[in-house]
Coordinates of C-alpha atoms and ligand atoms in Angstrom, one line a residue:
X14 CA -0.8 2.2 13.3
X15 CA 1.9 0.7 11.1
X16 CA 2.2 -3.0 11.8
X17 CA 6.0 -3.8 12.0
X18 CA 7.5 -7.3 12.4
X19 CA 11.1 -7.6 13.9
X20 CA 13.3 -10.3 12.9
X21 CA 16.1 -11.3 15.3
X22 CA 18.7 -14.1 16.1
X23 CA 19.7 -13.6 19.7
X24 CA 19.1 -11.5 22.6
X25 CA 17.0 -9.0 20.8
X26 CA 17.6 -5.9 22.8
X27 CA 16.9 -3.6 19.7
X28 CA 13.8 -5.6 19.4
X29 CA 12.7 -5.0 22.8
X30 CA 13.4 -1.2 22.5
X31 CA 11.4 -1.1 19.2
X32 CA 8.3 -2.9 21.0
X33 CA 8.4 -0.4 24.0
X34 CA 8.5 2.5 21.9
X35 CA 5.7 0.9 19.7
X36 CA 3.5 0.3 22.8
X37 CA 3.2 3.8 23.9
X38 CA -0.2 5.6 23.4
X39 CA 1.3 8.0 20.6
X40 CA 3.4 5.6 18.6
X41 CA 3.0 5.4 14.6
X42 CA 3.8 1.8 14.6
X43 CA 3.4 -1.5 16.6
X44 CA 5.3 -4.6 16.8
X45 CA 2.8 -7.2 15.8
X46 CA 5.4 -10.2 15.1
X47 CA 9.0 -10.9 16.0
X48 CA 10.5 -14.0 14.0
X49 CA 13.7 -15.6 14.9
X50 CA 15.8 -18.0 12.7
X51 CA 17.4 -19.3 16.3
X52 CA 14.8 -21.4 18.5
X53 CA 17.1 -20.5 21.4
X54 CA 17.2 -16.7 20.7
X55 CA 16.6 -14.8 24.3
X56 CA 14.3 -12.2 22.2
X57 CA 11.7 -14.7 21.8
X58 CA 10.5 -15.1 25.8
X59 CA 11.0 -11.4 25.9
X60 CA 8.7 -10.6 22.9
X61 CA 6.1 -13.0 24.4
X62 CA 6.4 -11.2 28.0
X63 CA 5.7 -8.1 26.4
X64 CA 2.6 -9.6 24.6
X65 CA 4.1 -9.7 21.3
X66 CA 3.5 -13.0 19.3
X67 CA 6.9 -14.5 18.8
X68 CA 7.9 -17.6 16.4
X69 CA 11.0 -19.4 15.7
X70 CA 11.6 -20.7 12.3
X71 CA 14.9 -22.5 12.7
X72 CA 17.1 -22.0 9.5
X73 CA 19.2 -25.3 10.1
X74 CA 16.6 -28.0 8.7
X75 CA 16.9 -26.1 5.3
X76 CA 20.7 -26.3 4.9
X77 CA 21.6 -24.3 1.9
X78 CA 18.0 -23.8 0.7
X79 CA 17.4 -20.3 1.8
X80 CA 14.5 -19.7 -0.2
X81 CA 12.7 -22.7 1.5
X82 CA 13.2 -21.2 4.8
X83 CA 12.4 -17.6 3.8
X84 CA 9.2 -18.8 2.4
X85 CA 8.0 -20.0 5.7
X86 CA 9.1 -16.5 7.1
X87 CA 7.3 -14.8 4.5
X88 CA 4.1 -16.7 5.3
X89 CA 4.4 -15.6 8.9
X90 CA 4.9 -12.0 7.7
X91 CA 2.1 -12.3 5.5
X92 CA -0.3 -13.8 8.1
X93 CA 0.2 -11.0 10.4
X94 CA -0.7 -8.5 7.9
X95 CA 2.8 -6.9 7.9
X96 CA 3.6 -3.8 6.4
X97 CA 7.3 -3.1 7.6
X98 CA 9.9 -5.6 8.4
X99 CA 12.6 -4.2 10.8
X100 CA 15.9 -6.3 11.1
X101 CA 17.3 -6.3 14.5
X102 CA 20.5 -8.3 14.8
X103 CA 19.1 -10.7 12.3
X104 CA 22.5 -12.6 11.4
X105 CA 20.9 -14.2 8.1
X106 CA 21.7 -12.9 4.5
X107 CA 18.2 -12.2 2.7
X108 CA 17.8 -13.4 -1.1
X109 CA 17.0 -10.9 -3.5
X110 CA 13.5 -12.3 -3.6
X111 CA 12.8 -11.6 -0.1
X112 CA 14.4 -8.2 -0.5
X113 CA 12.7 -7.3 -3.6
X114 CA 9.3 -8.5 -1.7
X115 CA 9.8 -6.0 1.0
X116 CA 11.6 -3.1 -1.1
X117 CA 11.4 0.2 0.3
X118 CA 9.7 -1.5 3.6
X119 CA 12.9 -3.3 5.1
X120 CA 15.0 -1.8 7.6
X121 CA 18.1 -2.6 9.6
X122 CA 20.1 -1.4 12.2
X123 CA 24.1 -1.9 11.7
X124 CA 26.5 -1.3 14.6
X125 CA 29.1 1.2 12.6
X126 CA 28.9 4.7 10.9
X127 CA 28.0 3.3 7.3
X128 CA 29.6 3.3 4.8
X129 CA 32.5 2.5 7.3
X130 CA 32.6 -1.3 8.4
X131 CA 30.1 -3.2 6.6
X132 CA 29.8 -6.8 7.8
X133 CA 31.0 -8.3 10.9
X134 CA 33.3 -7.2 13.9
X135 CA 32.5 -3.6 13.4
X136 CA 34.0 -2.4 16.8
X137 CA 37.3 -4.4 16.5
X138 CA 37.8 -2.7 13.2
X139 CA 36.9 0.6 14.1
X140 CA 39.4 0.5 17.4
X141 CA 42.0 -1.0 14.9
X142 CA 41.5 1.7 12.5
X143 CA 42.0 4.6 15.6
X144 CA 38.8 5.9 14.9
X145 CA 37.7 8.5 17.6
X146 CA 34.1 8.2 16.9
X147 CA 32.0 5.3 16.5
X148 CA 28.2 4.6 16.0
X149 CA 25.3 2.9 14.4
X150 CA 23.1 3.2 11.4
X151 CA 19.6 2.5 10.4
X152 CA 19.2 2.0 6.8
X153 CA 16.9 0.6 4.1
X154 CA 17.8 -2.9 3.2
X155 CA 18.9 -3.5 -0.5
X156 CA 20.5 -6.3 -2.4
X157 CA 23.8 -5.3 -1.3
X158 CA 24.8 -6.3 2.3
X159 CA 24.8 -2.9 4.6
X160 CA 24.6 -0.9 1.3
X161 CA 21.1 0.7 1.4
X162 CA 20.1 4.2 1.9
X163 CA 20.7 5.8 5.2
X164 CA 17.7 6.9 7.4
X165 CA 19.6 7.8 10.4
X166 CA 22.8 7.6 12.5
X167 CA 24.0 8.1 16.0
X168 CA 27.5 8.9 17.2
X169 CA 29.4 7.6 20.3
X170 CA 32.9 8.7 21.2
X171 CA 35.6 6.0 21.4
X172 CA 37.4 6.1 24.7
X173 CA 40.9 5.6 25.3
X174 CA 40.8 2.2 26.9
X175 CA 38.0 0.8 25.0
X176 CA 37.9 -2.8 24.0
X177 CA 35.6 -4.1 21.4
X178 CA 33.2 -5.1 24.1
X179 CA 33.3 -1.9 26.0
X180 CA 32.6 -0.1 22.6
X181 CA 29.8 -2.2 21.9
X182 CA 27.8 -1.5 24.7
X183 CA 28.2 2.1 24.4
X184 CA 27.0 1.9 20.6
X185 CA 24.1 -0.5 21.6
X186 CA 22.8 1.9 24.2
X187 CA 22.9 4.4 21.5
X188 CA 21.2 1.8 18.8
X189 CA 18.5 1.8 21.5
X190 CA 17.5 5.2 21.5
X191 CA 18.3 5.5 17.3
X192 CA 16.0 2.8 16.2
X193 CA 12.7 3.1 17.5
X194 CA 13.3 7.2 16.7
X195 CA 14.2 6.2 13.0
X196 CA 11.5 3.5 12.6
X197 CA 8.6 5.9 13.7
X198 CA 10.0 8.5 11.8
X199 CA 10.0 6.3 8.7
X200 CA 6.5 4.9 9.4
X201 CA 5.1 8.5 9.3
X202 CA 7.0 9.3 6.1
X203 CA 6.3 6.1 4.3
X204 CA 2.7 6.0 5.1
X205 CA 1.5 9.7 5.2
X206 CA -1.6 9.9 3.2
Ligands
GAR26 C1 23.2 -5.0 17.4 O1 24.3 -4.2 17.8 C2 23.0 -4.9 15.7 O2 23.3 -3.5 15.4 C3 23.9 -5.9 15.4 O3 23.8 -7.2 16.4 C4 23.4 -6.7 17.5 C5 22.4 -7.4 17.9 O4 21.9 -7.1 19.4 N1 23.4 -6.4 14.1 C6 24.4 -6.6 13.3 O5 25.5 -7.0 13.4 C7 23.6 -6.8 11.9 N2 24.9 -7.3 10.9 P1 20.3 -7.2 19.9 O6 19.9 -8.9 19.6 O7 20.4 -7.3 21.2 O8 19.3 -6.2 19.3

């Protein structure tokens, strides 16, 4: 099975969906490591409860030294013999060094229908624009933020009385279905002999 590491910063609900799918008998991948840049991320305990090694590497002591922080992240990835890195609510920008190190093996989920709404506050922006559909995108990570090739997307309807919170909950449910599916497909395609 393809060895996947998941990088998180928070609740880790996408991470949990990835772990659960990877623990099914026929899964093409397994999550072998979770890394959080925030020691208080709720996802760390969830990962451990599911039997997955989870480590916090706090970025704050590094200040502006992104490379220093990433060197420790990379050391963990290497020690776990990681083959694919999946970002799941990882709210740190990666340096070109780490992106290059994992080129074509680094995926992300973003809560909008890219190329619409890269960056933050995607749901509020979709509502402000009057969009009737919203959704999420799984894509390869390249140096440009939320710009890499799209692997898969899922759409949800925007409802009349939606708030950013209600829309985010509908999109998040779609993310939990889309991400494991897209990651499994990517692992099969990427590592097919
Ligand atoms: C998800 O909606 C994910 O798409 C988004 O953060 C949330 C994390 O939730 N990611 C980004 O905004 C990346 N810029 P989770 O921790 O429960 O998976």
